[in-house]
Amino acid sequence: MITKEITGTAPAPERVAPAPGPRPRTARRAWDEVPRWQIYLPLSVYLLFTLVPFYWILLFSLRPAGSTSLVPWPITFEHFEKVWTERSFGIYFTNSVLVGVATLVMTTLVALAGGYALARFDFKVKRGFMLALLCSQFVPGALLLVPLFQIFANLRMINSLGSVIIAETVFQLPLSMILISGFIKNVPYSLEEAAWVDGCNRFSAFRIVVLPLLRPGLIAVGSFAFVHAWNHFLFALMFLSDQSKQTIPVGLNTLMSADSVDLGALAAGGIVAAVPVVIVFAFIQKWLITGFSAGAVKG
Amino acid sequence: MAQAAAVAKPPAPPRRRRVSATPRRLPYLLIAPAALLMLGFIAYPVISVFYYSLQNYNPTKPWRNGFAGFDNFVQIFTKDPQFWDTLIFSAKWVVVEVGLQLLFGLALALIVNQTFVGRGLGRALVFSPWAVSGVLTSVIWVLLFNSQTGISRYLADLGIGAYGTSWLSDTSTVFPAAVVADLWRGVPFFAILILADLQSVSKDLYEAAEVDGASRLKQFWHITLPHLKDAIVLSTLLRAVWEFNNVDLLYTLTGGGPAGETTTLPLYIANTSVDAHNFGYASALTTVAFVILLFCSIVYLRLSKFGGDDK
């Protein structure tokens, strides 16, 4: 009951729909009224550039080895069977899902806590902490491989997925936290205060009032973290030595650098690597854009 | 400010005290996990890189290990032509790559910001390479650029170009080829960030400009571009840093070759540390790279007057 009342007072979406109906004739063409061909022509050219590479890899994964046809016909799934079983992509897939989901969860939770503190409190080390967040963006993760390797060796975490999950999380955190604190700042503090008056404590007020409004932002941040962890290559390559612990990008690299490259298998492996993230992405791209525009750059 | 707001509330029924009872410690508790992770896995490694940069440290040659002072740095700046070559290539790579990504990303964002039939699908499709990894980008473009499997073979069938052209193993074509491959993945990123900011431009401004008879080009120049400035400055900087640091794509696409033609400084560092086990020297190179990056970023932010004039 409380919830309804409060969300009812939530701020209206910032973009007010333009008044419907035709514009006055006298007005010049607005951006809204760009001639159609000026949209569709460049878009088609760009779409071609985007899709041909996808088509190429799909072609190689579906047509029989040795075929040079530009249409994958007859379709064969032998390459997929091969990478999935012989080349252990089944195992890589599971590992990649584990790394991706664990990174998503950890990044979102830790960044949510930190982002809330940055958005809602003034405290002594806040400025220093913000500065550290920004500076960390200049620290090249790839160049810290050696000390990171030593740290994980000391923690006896080499060859465990935990090392990769921690490393991916840490390098996702700064940006995620900046984004999330931006989102939280966009939720009026008075909403939370109103919930306190109605008997919530700080945590339940946050959960009932703020969290639902953060959903698009959290989806953006979480998916960003997932996609990064799914795709990133060096940490897994360096920290995981057992083949049974490897992730998909490392598997792909192994296929690529093999002495005689099996193109069909390589392409099939590529499709396996692409499909989950492209699907995730297709669903979240709308939130990603609103998410970034809500809190992002201005924080 | 937040605390002040909490204090300024009307006289409290007893339970409200519980709400604001811990605000002094609460923010520290909340940032603790993030702070600890970053101290342990970013700050500490950075410091140890600085430390190793002053050491001879090579696990395969333990008899030479020990304090080296600034020897590594002297060697970098005076006796290591590869450092300068890779630094120059890095600069070229970042400038060309980020410049083109910005240009195409801006154009793409402006296009998909229009309302047109099929916009949702169009956006999802043109943005999709953003989700693809560096390694997968390499896989795809290796297939496309290869002499046997690539486009050049089919073009040759049509009478364009010669058979057996492999764009990635020729020193004259490898750079543009690598740039195109990275653009494929990088443009959508820029487009998404710019599109996000485009959505917040007030429509009123354009309507007012129309009433005043401003052309579309003028509207773009005087309304859109100034509005996007901060987003462009920030995303260009972030992207430049990422493009500089990222080794996934070039490592797997060209391996730095042919003949070291596409070795960036970070790739050189990775080779020095991982393949040659020369950790001390690699750490010194890392320190230099870090300083260069920080210096360039500060200069860039100053020059572009980030977040300065407006708001």
Coordinates of C-alpha atoms in Angstrom, one line a residue:
Chain A
M1 CA 0.0 0.0 0.0
I2 CA 2.8 2.3 1.0
T3 CA 4.7 1.3 -2.1
K4 CA 1.9 2.2 -4.4
E5 CA 1.5 5.6 -2.9
I6 CA 5.2 6.4 -3.1
T7 CA 5.9 5.0 -6.5
G8 CA 2.9 7.0 -7.6
T9 CA 4.8 10.2 -6.8
A10 CA 7.8 9.0 -8.6
P11 CA 9.2 11.5 -11.1
A12 CA 7.7 11.4 -14.6
P13 CA 10.0 10.0 -17.3
E14 CA 12.2 12.9 -18.3
R15 CA 11.3 12.8 -21.9
V16 CA 8.0 14.4 -22.5
A17 CA 6.3 13.2 -25.6
P18 CA 6.1 15.9 -28.3
A19 CA 2.7 17.2 -29.0
P20 CA 1.1 14.9 -31.6
G21 CA -0.4 16.1 -34.9
P22 CA 1.2 17.8 -37.9
R23 CA 3.6 20.6 -37.5
P24 CA 2.7 24.0 -38.8
R25 CA 3.6 24.3 -42.4
T26 CA 5.7 27.3 -41.9
A27 CA 8.2 25.5 -39.7
R28 CA 11.4 24.2 -41.4
R29 CA 12.2 20.6 -41.4
A30 CA 13.1 19.4 -37.9
W31 CA 15.5 16.6 -37.1
D32 CA 12.5 14.5 -36.8
E33 CA 11.7 15.1 -40.4
V34 CA 14.9 14.2 -42.1
P35 CA 14.2 12.8 -45.6
R36 CA 13.8 9.0 -45.4
W37 CA 16.6 8.2 -47.8
Q38 CA 19.0 10.1 -45.7
I39 CA 18.2 7.6 -42.9
Y40 CA 17.8 4.4 -44.8
L41 CA 20.7 4.7 -47.2
P42 CA 23.6 5.2 -44.7
L43 CA 21.9 2.8 -42.3
S44 CA 21.8 0.1 -45.0
V45 CA 25.5 0.6 -45.8
Y46 CA 26.4 0.4 -42.2
L47 CA 24.1 -2.6 -41.7
L48 CA 26.0 -4.3 -44.5
F49 CA 29.3 -3.6 -42.8
T50 CA 27.9 -5.0 -39.5
L51 CA 26.2 -8.1 -40.8
V52 CA 28.6 -9.4 -43.5
P53 CA 31.1 -10.5 -40.8
F54 CA 28.4 -12.2 -38.9
Y55 CA 27.2 -13.9 -42.0
W56 CA 30.7 -15.0 -42.9
I57 CA 31.2 -16.8 -39.6
L58 CA 27.8 -18.3 -39.8
L59 CA 28.5 -19.5 -43.3
F60 CA 31.7 -21.2 -42.2
S61 CA 30.1 -22.9 -39.3
L62 CA 27.2 -24.3 -41.2
R63 CA 28.7 -25.4 -44.6
P64 CA 30.7 -28.6 -45.0
A65 CA 34.4 -28.4 -44.8
G66 CA 36.0 -27.6 -48.2
S67 CA 32.9 -26.0 -49.6
T68 CA 33.3 -22.6 -51.2
S69 CA 29.7 -21.8 -51.7
L70 CA 28.4 -18.5 -50.5
V71 CA 25.2 -20.0 -49.3
P72 CA 25.4 -22.5 -46.4
W73 CA 23.7 -25.4 -48.2
P74 CA 23.5 -28.3 -47.4
I75 CA 23.6 -27.2 -43.8
T76 CA 25.7 -29.4 -41.6
F77 CA 26.1 -29.3 -37.8
E78 CA 29.3 -31.4 -37.8
H79 CA 31.4 -28.4 -36.8
F80 CA 29.2 -27.7 -33.8
E81 CA 29.3 -31.3 -32.6
K82 CA 33.0 -31.2 -33.0
V83 CA 33.8 -28.1 -31.0
W84 CA 31.2 -28.9 -28.4
T85 CA 32.5 -32.4 -27.6
E86 CA 36.0 -32.9 -29.1
R87 CA 37.2 -29.3 -28.4
S88 CA 35.5 -29.2 -25.0
F89 CA 33.5 -26.1 -25.8
G90 CA 30.7 -27.6 -23.6
I91 CA 33.1 -27.2 -20.6
Y92 CA 34.3 -23.8 -21.7
F93 CA 30.7 -22.7 -22.1
T94 CA 29.8 -23.7 -18.5
N95 CA 32.9 -22.0 -17.2
S96 CA 32.1 -18.8 -19.1
V97 CA 28.6 -18.8 -17.8
L98 CA 29.9 -19.2 -14.2
V99 CA 32.4 -16.4 -14.6
G100 CA 29.9 -14.1 -16.3
V101 CA 27.1 -14.6 -13.8
A102 CA 29.3 -14.5 -10.8
T103 CA 30.9 -11.3 -12.0
L104 CA 27.5 -9.8 -12.7
V105 CA 26.2 -10.6 -9.3
M106 CA 29.3 -9.4 -7.4
T107 CA 29.8 -6.3 -9.4
T108 CA 26.2 -5.3 -9.1
L109 CA 26.0 -5.9 -5.3
V110 CA 29.3 -4.3 -4.4
A111 CA 28.7 -1.3 -6.7
L112 CA 25.2 -0.9 -5.4
A113 CA 26.4 -0.6 -1.8
G114 CA 29.2 1.7 -2.8
G115 CA 27.1 3.7 -5.2
Y116 CA 24.5 4.3 -2.5
A117 CA 27.1 5.6 -0.1
L118 CA 28.5 7.9 -2.8
A119 CA 25.1 9.2 -3.8
R120 CA 23.5 9.7 -0.4
F121 CA 26.2 10.6 2.1
D122 CA 28.9 13.1 2.6
F123 CA 31.8 11.4 4.4
K124 CA 35.4 12.2 4.9
V125 CA 37.1 10.1 2.3
K126 CA 34.5 10.6 -0.4
R127 CA 36.4 12.9 -2.6
G128 CA 39.6 10.8 -2.3
F129 CA 37.5 7.7 -3.1
M130 CA 35.9 9.3 -6.2
L131 CA 39.4 10.3 -7.4
A132 CA 40.6 6.8 -6.9
L133 CA 37.7 5.5 -8.9
L134 CA 38.6 7.8 -11.8
C135 CA 42.3 7.1 -11.6
S136 CA 41.7 3.4 -11.7
Q137 CA 40.4 3.8 -15.2
F138 CA 43.9 4.6 -16.3
V139 CA 45.3 1.4 -14.8
P140 CA 45.8 -1.1 -17.6
G141 CA 44.5 -4.4 -16.3
A142 CA 46.6 -6.3 -18.8
L143 CA 49.7 -4.7 -17.5
L144 CA 49.1 -5.8 -14.0
L145 CA 49.1 -9.4 -14.9
V146 CA 52.3 -10.2 -13.2
P147 CA 51.5 -8.9 -9.7
L148 CA 47.9 -10.2 -10.0
F149 CA 49.3 -13.6 -10.8
Q150 CA 51.5 -13.4 -7.7
I151 CA 48.6 -12.4 -5.5
F152 CA 46.4 -15.2 -6.7
A153 CA 49.2 -17.6 -6.4
N154 CA 49.7 -16.5 -2.7
L155 CA 45.9 -16.9 -2.2
R156 CA 46.2 -20.4 -3.8
M157 CA 43.6 -19.3 -6.3
I158 CA 45.5 -20.0 -9.5
N159 CA 43.6 -22.4 -11.6
S160 CA 40.4 -21.6 -9.9
L161 CA 37.6 -19.6 -11.6
G162 CA 37.5 -17.5 -8.4
S163 CA 40.6 -15.7 -9.5
V164 CA 39.1 -14.7 -12.8
I165 CA 35.8 -13.7 -11.2
I166 CA 37.6 -11.4 -8.7
A167 CA 39.8 -9.8 -11.3
E168 CA 36.9 -9.2 -13.7
T169 CA 34.8 -7.8 -10.9
V170 CA 37.5 -5.4 -9.7
F171 CA 38.0 -4.0 -13.1
Q172 CA 34.3 -3.5 -13.6
L173 CA 33.7 -1.9 -10.3
P174 CA 34.8 1.7 -10.7
L175 CA 32.7 2.4 -13.8
S176 CA 29.7 0.5 -12.4
M177 CA 29.9 2.4 -9.1
I178 CA 30.0 5.7 -10.8
L179 CA 27.1 4.8 -13.0
I180 CA 25.0 3.4 -10.1
S181 CA 25.6 6.4 -7.9
G182 CA 24.4 8.5 -10.8
F183 CA 21.2 6.5 -11.0
I184 CA 20.6 6.8 -7.3
K185 CA 21.1 10.5 -7.4
N186 CA 18.3 10.6 -9.9
V187 CA 15.9 9.1 -7.4
P188 CA 14.7 12.0 -5.1
Y189 CA 15.9 11.5 -1.5
S190 CA 12.4 12.7 -0.3
L191 CA 11.0 9.4 -1.5
E192 CA 13.2 7.5 0.9
E193 CA 12.4 9.9 3.7
A194 CA 8.7 9.5 3.1
A195 CA 9.1 5.7 3.5
W196 CA 10.9 6.2 6.8
V197 CA 8.0 8.2 8.0
D198 CA 5.8 5.4 7.0
G199 CA 7.9 3.0 9.2
C200 CA 10.5 1.7 7.0
N201 CA 14.1 1.5 8.1
R202 CA 16.9 2.6 5.8
F203 CA 17.3 -0.8 4.2
S204 CA 13.6 -1.6 3.7
A205 CA 13.0 1.9 2.4
F206 CA 15.8 1.4 -0.1
R207 CA 14.5 -2.0 -1.1
I208 CA 10.9 -1.0 -1.5
V209 CA 11.2 2.5 -2.9
V210 CA 14.6 3.0 -4.6
L211 CA 15.4 -0.5 -5.9
P212 CA 12.4 -0.8 -8.3
L213 CA 13.3 2.6 -9.8
L214 CA 16.9 1.5 -10.3
R215 CA 16.0 -1.5 -12.3
P216 CA 16.9 -0.2 -15.8
G217 CA 20.2 1.1 -14.5
L218 CA 21.0 -2.1 -12.8
I219 CA 20.2 -4.1 -15.9
A220 CA 22.6 -1.9 -17.9
V221 CA 25.4 -2.2 -15.3
G222 CA 24.9 -5.9 -14.8
S223 CA 24.8 -6.8 -18.4
F224 CA 27.8 -4.6 -19.1
A225 CA 29.7 -6.6 -16.4
F226 CA 28.4 -9.9 -17.8
V227 CA 29.4 -9.1 -21.4
H228 CA 32.9 -7.9 -20.3
A229 CA 33.5 -11.0 -18.2
W230 CA 32.2 -13.3 -20.9
N231 CA 34.5 -11.7 -23.5
H232 CA 37.6 -10.9 -21.7
F233 CA 40.5 -13.1 -22.5
L234 CA 43.8 -12.3 -20.8
F235 CA 42.9 -13.0 -17.1
A236 CA 41.5 -16.4 -18.0
L237 CA 44.5 -17.2 -20.2
M238 CA 46.9 -16.3 -17.5
F239 CA 45.3 -17.5 -14.3
L240 CA 43.8 -20.8 -15.5
S241 CA 46.1 -23.5 -16.6
D242 CA 43.9 -26.5 -16.6
Q243 CA 42.1 -27.0 -19.8
S244 CA 39.0 -28.0 -17.9
K245 CA 38.9 -24.6 -16.2
Q246 CA 39.2 -22.5 -19.4
T247 CA 36.7 -20.1 -20.8
I248 CA 35.4 -19.7 -24.3
P249 CA 37.7 -16.8 -25.5
V250 CA 40.7 -18.9 -24.5
G251 CA 39.3 -21.9 -26.3
L252 CA 38.9 -19.8 -29.4
N253 CA 42.4 -18.6 -29.2
T254 CA 43.6 -22.2 -28.9
L255 CA 41.7 -23.1 -32.0
M256 CA 43.2 -20.1 -33.8
S257 CA 46.7 -20.7 -32.9
A258 CA 46.6 -24.4 -33.7
D259 CA 49.1 -25.6 -36.3
S260 CA 46.5 -26.5 -38.9
V261 CA 43.5 -24.3 -38.3
D262 CA 40.2 -26.1 -38.6
L263 CA 38.1 -23.2 -40.0
G264 CA 34.7 -24.9 -39.6
A265 CA 35.4 -25.6 -35.9
L266 CA 36.8 -22.1 -35.4
A267 CA 33.7 -20.6 -36.9
A268 CA 31.4 -22.8 -34.9
G269 CA 33.3 -21.9 -31.7
G270 CA 32.8 -18.3 -32.6
I271 CA 29.1 -18.7 -33.0
V272 CA 28.9 -20.5 -29.6
A273 CA 30.9 -17.5 -28.1
A274 CA 28.7 -14.9 -29.8
V275 CA 25.2 -16.2 -29.3
P276 CA 24.7 -15.7 -25.6
V277 CA 26.0 -12.2 -25.5
V278 CA 24.3 -11.1 -28.7
I279 CA 21.0 -12.4 -27.3
V280 CA 21.5 -10.7 -23.9
F281 CA 22.5 -7.6 -25.8
A282 CA 19.5 -7.6 -28.1
F283 CA 17.2 -7.6 -25.0
I284 CA 19.0 -5.0 -23.0
Q285 CA 20.2 -2.5 -25.6
K286 CA 17.1 -0.3 -24.9
W287 CA 17.9 -0.2 -21.2
L288 CA 21.5 0.2 -21.9
I289 CA 20.8 3.5 -23.7
T290 CA 18.4 4.8 -21.1
G291 CA 20.7 3.5 -18.4
F292 CA 23.7 5.4 -19.7
S293 CA 21.7 8.5 -20.3
A294 CA 20.1 8.5 -16.8
G295 CA 23.2 8.5 -14.7
A296 CA 26.2 8.1 -16.8
V297 CA 28.4 10.9 -17.8
K298 CA 27.2 13.6 -15.5
G299 CA 27.3 11.7 -12.2
Chain B
M1 CA 23.9 17.4 2.6
A2 CA 22.2 14.0 2.9
Q3 CA 22.7 14.0 6.7
A4 CA 21.5 17.5 7.0
A5 CA 18.3 16.5 5.2
A6 CA 17.9 13.6 7.6
V7 CA 18.4 15.8 10.6
A8 CA 16.0 18.5 9.4
K9 CA 13.0 16.2 9.5
P10 CA 10.1 17.1 11.8
P11 CA 10.2 15.8 15.5
A12 CA 10.8 12.2 15.4
P13 CA 8.5 9.3 16.4
P14 CA 10.8 6.8 18.2
R15 CA 11.3 4.5 15.3
R16 CA 12.8 7.1 13.0
R17 CA 15.8 7.3 15.3
R18 CA 16.7 3.8 14.2
V19 CA 16.7 4.9 10.6
S20 CA 19.3 7.6 11.1
A21 CA 21.1 6.0 14.0
T22 CA 24.2 4.8 12.1
P23 CA 24.8 7.2 9.3
R24 CA 28.3 8.0 10.5
R25 CA 29.5 4.5 10.1
L26 CA 27.1 3.4 7.4
P27 CA 28.8 5.0 4.3
Y28 CA 32.1 3.4 5.3
L29 CA 30.5 0.0 5.7
L30 CA 28.9 0.4 2.3
I31 CA 32.1 1.3 0.4
A32 CA 34.2 -1.1 2.4
P33 CA 33.8 -4.1 0.0
A34 CA 34.6 -2.0 -3.1
A35 CA 37.4 -0.2 -1.3
L36 CA 39.0 -3.5 -0.1
L37 CA 38.8 -5.1 -3.5
M38 CA 40.3 -2.2 -5.2
L39 CA 43.1 -1.8 -2.6
G40 CA 44.0 -5.4 -2.9
F41 CA 43.7 -6.0 -6.6
I42 CA 44.4 -2.6 -8.1
A43 CA 46.3 -0.4 -5.7
Y44 CA 48.6 -3.1 -4.4
P45 CA 49.5 -4.4 -7.9
V46 CA 50.2 -0.9 -9.1
I47 CA 52.5 -0.3 -6.2
S48 CA 54.3 -3.6 -6.8
V49 CA 54.7 -2.7 -10.5
F50 CA 56.5 0.5 -9.4
Y51 CA 58.6 -1.5 -7.0
Y52 CA 59.6 -4.1 -9.6
S53 CA 60.4 -1.4 -12.1
L54 CA 63.5 -0.7 -10.0
Q55 CA 64.5 -4.3 -9.8
N56 CA 66.1 -6.8 -12.1
Y57 CA 63.6 -9.5 -11.8
N58 CA 63.5 -12.5 -14.1
P59 CA 62.6 -15.9 -12.6
T60 CA 64.6 -17.7 -15.3
K61 CA 67.7 -15.8 -14.5
P62 CA 67.6 -15.6 -10.6
W63 CA 71.4 -14.9 -10.3
R64 CA 70.9 -11.4 -11.8
N65 CA 67.9 -10.4 -9.7
G66 CA 68.1 -7.6 -7.3
F67 CA 67.9 -3.8 -7.0
A68 CA 68.7 -2.1 -10.2
G69 CA 67.9 1.5 -9.5
F70 CA 66.9 3.4 -12.7
D71 CA 68.8 1.0 -15.0
N72 CA 65.6 -0.3 -16.6
F73 CA 64.4 3.3 -17.3
V74 CA 67.8 4.3 -18.7
Q75 CA 67.7 1.3 -21.0
I76 CA 64.1 2.1 -22.1
F77 CA 64.9 5.6 -23.1
T78 CA 68.4 5.2 -24.6
K79 CA 68.9 1.6 -25.8
D80 CA 65.5 0.2 -26.7
P81 CA 64.4 1.2 -30.2
Q82 CA 61.5 -1.3 -29.9
F83 CA 60.0 0.9 -27.1
W84 CA 59.9 3.9 -29.4
D85 CA 58.6 1.9 -32.3
T86 CA 55.8 0.4 -30.3
L87 CA 55.0 3.7 -28.6
I88 CA 54.7 5.4 -32.0
F89 CA 52.5 2.6 -33.3
S90 CA 50.3 2.8 -30.2
A91 CA 49.8 6.5 -30.7
K92 CA 49.0 6.0 -34.3
W93 CA 46.6 3.2 -33.5
V94 CA 44.8 5.1 -30.8
V95 CA 44.5 8.4 -32.8
V96 CA 43.2 6.7 -36.0
E97 CA 41.0 4.2 -34.2
V98 CA 39.4 6.6 -31.8
G99 CA 39.1 9.4 -34.4
L100 CA 37.2 7.2 -36.8
Q101 CA 35.1 5.6 -34.1
L102 CA 34.0 9.0 -32.9
L103 CA 33.2 10.2 -36.4
F104 CA 31.2 7.1 -37.4
G105 CA 29.7 6.6 -34.0
L106 CA 28.4 10.2 -34.0
A107 CA 26.9 9.7 -37.5
L108 CA 25.4 6.4 -36.5
A109 CA 23.9 7.8 -33.3
L110 CA 22.4 10.8 -35.2
I111 CA 20.8 8.4 -37.7
V112 CA 19.3 5.9 -35.2
N113 CA 18.1 8.8 -33.1
Q114 CA 15.5 9.6 -35.8
T115 CA 12.1 8.0 -35.7
F116 CA 11.7 5.6 -38.6
V117 CA 10.1 2.3 -39.3
G118 CA 12.2 -0.6 -37.9
R119 CA 14.2 1.5 -35.6
G120 CA 14.3 -0.9 -32.7
L121 CA 15.5 -3.8 -34.9
G122 CA 17.9 -1.5 -36.7
R123 CA 19.4 -0.3 -33.5
A124 CA 19.8 -3.9 -32.1
L125 CA 21.5 -5.0 -35.3
V126 CA 24.0 -2.2 -35.8
F127 CA 24.9 -2.2 -32.1
S128 CA 25.3 -5.9 -31.8
P129 CA 29.1 -6.1 -32.5
W130 CA 29.6 -4.1 -29.4
A131 CA 28.8 -7.3 -27.5
V132 CA 31.4 -9.3 -29.4
S133 CA 34.8 -9.9 -27.8
G134 CA 38.2 -9.0 -29.2
V135 CA 39.1 -12.6 -29.7
L136 CA 35.9 -13.3 -31.6
T137 CA 36.4 -10.2 -33.7
S138 CA 39.7 -11.6 -34.6
V139 CA 38.3 -14.9 -35.5
I140 CA 35.7 -13.3 -37.8
W141 CA 38.1 -11.0 -39.5
V142 CA 40.8 -13.6 -39.9
L143 CA 38.2 -15.6 -41.9
L144 CA 37.3 -12.5 -43.9
F145 CA 40.8 -11.3 -44.7
N146 CA 42.4 -14.7 -45.3
S147 CA 43.5 -15.4 -48.9
Q148 CA 41.7 -18.8 -49.0
T149 CA 38.6 -18.1 -47.0
G150 CA 38.2 -14.4 -47.3
I151 CA 36.5 -11.8 -49.4
S152 CA 39.6 -11.3 -51.6
R153 CA 39.1 -14.8 -53.1
Y154 CA 35.5 -14.0 -54.1
L155 CA 36.5 -10.6 -55.4
A156 CA 39.2 -12.2 -57.5
D157 CA 36.5 -14.5 -59.0
L158 CA 34.7 -11.3 -60.0
G159 CA 38.0 -9.9 -61.5
I160 CA 38.8 -7.5 -58.7
G161 CA 42.2 -8.0 -57.3
A162 CA 44.5 -11.0 -57.5
Y163 CA 44.1 -14.5 -56.0
G164 CA 46.0 -15.2 -52.8
T165 CA 45.9 -11.7 -51.3
S166 CA 46.0 -12.0 -47.5
W167 CA 45.5 -8.6 -46.0
L168 CA 46.7 -9.5 -42.6
S169 CA 50.1 -10.8 -43.6
D170 CA 51.1 -8.0 -45.8
T171 CA 52.9 -5.1 -44.2
S172 CA 51.2 -2.6 -46.4
T173 CA 47.6 -3.7 -45.7
V174 CA 47.8 -5.0 -42.1
F175 CA 47.2 -1.6 -40.5
P176 CA 44.1 -0.6 -42.4
A177 CA 42.8 -4.2 -42.0
A178 CA 43.3 -4.2 -38.3
V179 CA 41.7 -0.7 -38.1
V180 CA 38.6 -1.9 -40.0
A181 CA 38.2 -5.0 -37.7
D182 CA 38.4 -2.9 -34.6
L183 CA 36.0 -0.3 -36.0
W184 CA 33.4 -3.0 -36.5
R185 CA 33.3 -3.5 -32.8
G186 CA 34.2 0.0 -31.6
V187 CA 31.8 2.2 -33.5
P188 CA 28.7 0.8 -31.8
F189 CA 30.1 1.5 -28.4
F190 CA 30.6 5.2 -29.3
A191 CA 27.2 5.3 -30.9
I192 CA 25.5 3.9 -27.8
L193 CA 27.1 6.5 -25.5
I194 CA 26.4 9.4 -27.8
L195 CA 22.8 8.2 -28.4
A196 CA 22.3 8.0 -24.7
D197 CA 23.2 11.7 -24.4
L198 CA 21.3 12.7 -27.5
Q199 CA 18.1 11.5 -25.9
S200 CA 18.4 14.2 -23.2
V201 CA 18.6 17.1 -25.6
S202 CA 15.4 19.1 -25.1
K203 CA 13.2 19.1 -28.1
D204 CA 12.2 22.7 -27.3
L205 CA 15.6 23.9 -28.3
Y206 CA 15.1 22.6 -31.8
E207 CA 11.6 23.9 -32.1
A208 CA 12.8 27.3 -31.1
A209 CA 15.7 27.1 -33.5
E210 CA 13.2 26.2 -36.3
V211 CA 11.0 29.1 -35.5
D212 CA 14.1 31.3 -35.9
G213 CA 14.8 29.6 -39.2
A214 CA 18.0 27.9 -38.4
S215 CA 19.1 25.2 -40.9
R216 CA 19.6 21.7 -39.8
L217 CA 23.4 22.0 -40.1
K218 CA 23.2 25.1 -37.8
Q219 CA 21.0 23.3 -35.4
F220 CA 23.5 20.5 -35.2
W221 CA 26.4 22.9 -34.8
H222 CA 24.8 25.1 -32.2
I223 CA 22.5 22.8 -30.2
T224 CA 23.5 19.2 -30.7
L225 CA 27.2 19.4 -30.6
P226 CA 27.6 21.7 -27.6
H227 CA 25.1 19.5 -25.7
L228 CA 27.1 16.4 -26.6
K229 CA 30.5 18.0 -25.7
D230 CA 31.0 16.5 -22.3
A231 CA 29.8 13.1 -23.4
I232 CA 32.1 13.2 -26.4
V233 CA 35.1 14.4 -24.4
L234 CA 34.6 11.7 -21.7
S235 CA 33.8 8.8 -24.1
T236 CA 36.7 9.7 -26.3
L237 CA 39.1 9.7 -23.4
L238 CA 37.8 6.4 -22.0
R239 CA 37.9 4.8 -25.4
A240 CA 41.4 6.1 -26.0
V241 CA 42.6 4.6 -22.7
W242 CA 40.9 1.3 -23.5
E243 CA 42.2 1.2 -27.0
F244 CA 45.6 1.9 -25.8
N245 CA 45.5 -0.8 -23.1
N246 CA 43.5 -3.4 -24.9
V247 CA 45.6 -6.3 -26.2
D248 CA 42.9 -8.9 -26.9
L249 CA 42.3 -7.9 -30.5
L250 CA 45.8 -7.3 -31.9
Y251 CA 47.2 -10.2 -29.9
T252 CA 44.9 -12.6 -31.5
L253 CA 44.4 -10.9 -34.9
T254 CA 48.0 -10.3 -35.9
G255 CA 50.0 -11.3 -32.9
G256 CA 51.8 -8.0 -33.3
G257 CA 53.0 -9.0 -36.8
P258 CA 53.9 -9.1 -39.6
A259 CA 57.5 -8.2 -38.6
G260 CA 56.3 -6.3 -35.5
E261 CA 54.3 -3.9 -37.7
T262 CA 51.3 -3.9 -35.3
T263 CA 52.9 -4.3 -31.9
T264 CA 51.5 -1.8 -29.5
L265 CA 53.4 -0.8 -26.3
P266 CA 51.1 -3.0 -24.1
L267 CA 51.6 -5.9 -26.4
Y268 CA 55.3 -5.4 -26.2
I269 CA 55.0 -5.3 -22.4
A270 CA 53.0 -8.5 -22.4
N271 CA 55.6 -10.2 -24.6
T272 CA 58.4 -9.0 -22.4
S273 CA 56.8 -10.3 -19.2
V274 CA 54.9 -13.4 -20.3
D275 CA 57.2 -14.8 -23.0
A276 CA 60.6 -13.4 -22.0
H277 CA 59.9 -13.5 -18.2
N278 CA 61.7 -10.2 -17.9
F279 CA 59.3 -8.9 -15.2
G280 CA 61.5 -6.1 -14.0
Y281 CA 61.9 -4.6 -17.4
A282 CA 58.2 -5.1 -18.2
S283 CA 57.3 -3.3 -15.0
A284 CA 59.5 -0.4 -15.9
L285 CA 57.8 -0.3 -19.3
T286 CA 54.4 -0.4 -17.6
T287 CA 55.3 2.5 -15.3
V288 CA 56.3 4.5 -18.4
A289 CA 53.1 3.6 -20.1
F290 CA 51.1 4.5 -17.1
V291 CA 52.8 7.9 -16.7
I292 CA 52.3 8.7 -20.4
L293 CA 48.6 7.7 -20.2
L294 CA 48.0 9.8 -17.2
F295 CA 49.9 12.8 -18.6
C296 CA 48.0 12.7 -21.9
S297 CA 44.7 12.4 -20.1
I298 CA 45.3 15.4 -17.9
V299 CA 46.5 17.5 -20.9
Y300 CA 43.4 16.3 -22.9
L301 CA 41.0 17.2 -20.1
R302 CA 42.6 20.6 -19.7
L303 CA 42.5 21.4 -23.4
S304 CA 38.9 20.3 -23.8
K305 CA 37.9 22.2 -20.7
F306 CA 35.8 19.2 -19.6
G307 CA 32.7 20.2 -17.7
G308 CA 33.9 23.7 -17.5
D309 CA 31.7 26.4 -19.0
D310 CA 28.2 25.1 -18.9
K311 CA 26.0 23.9 -16.0

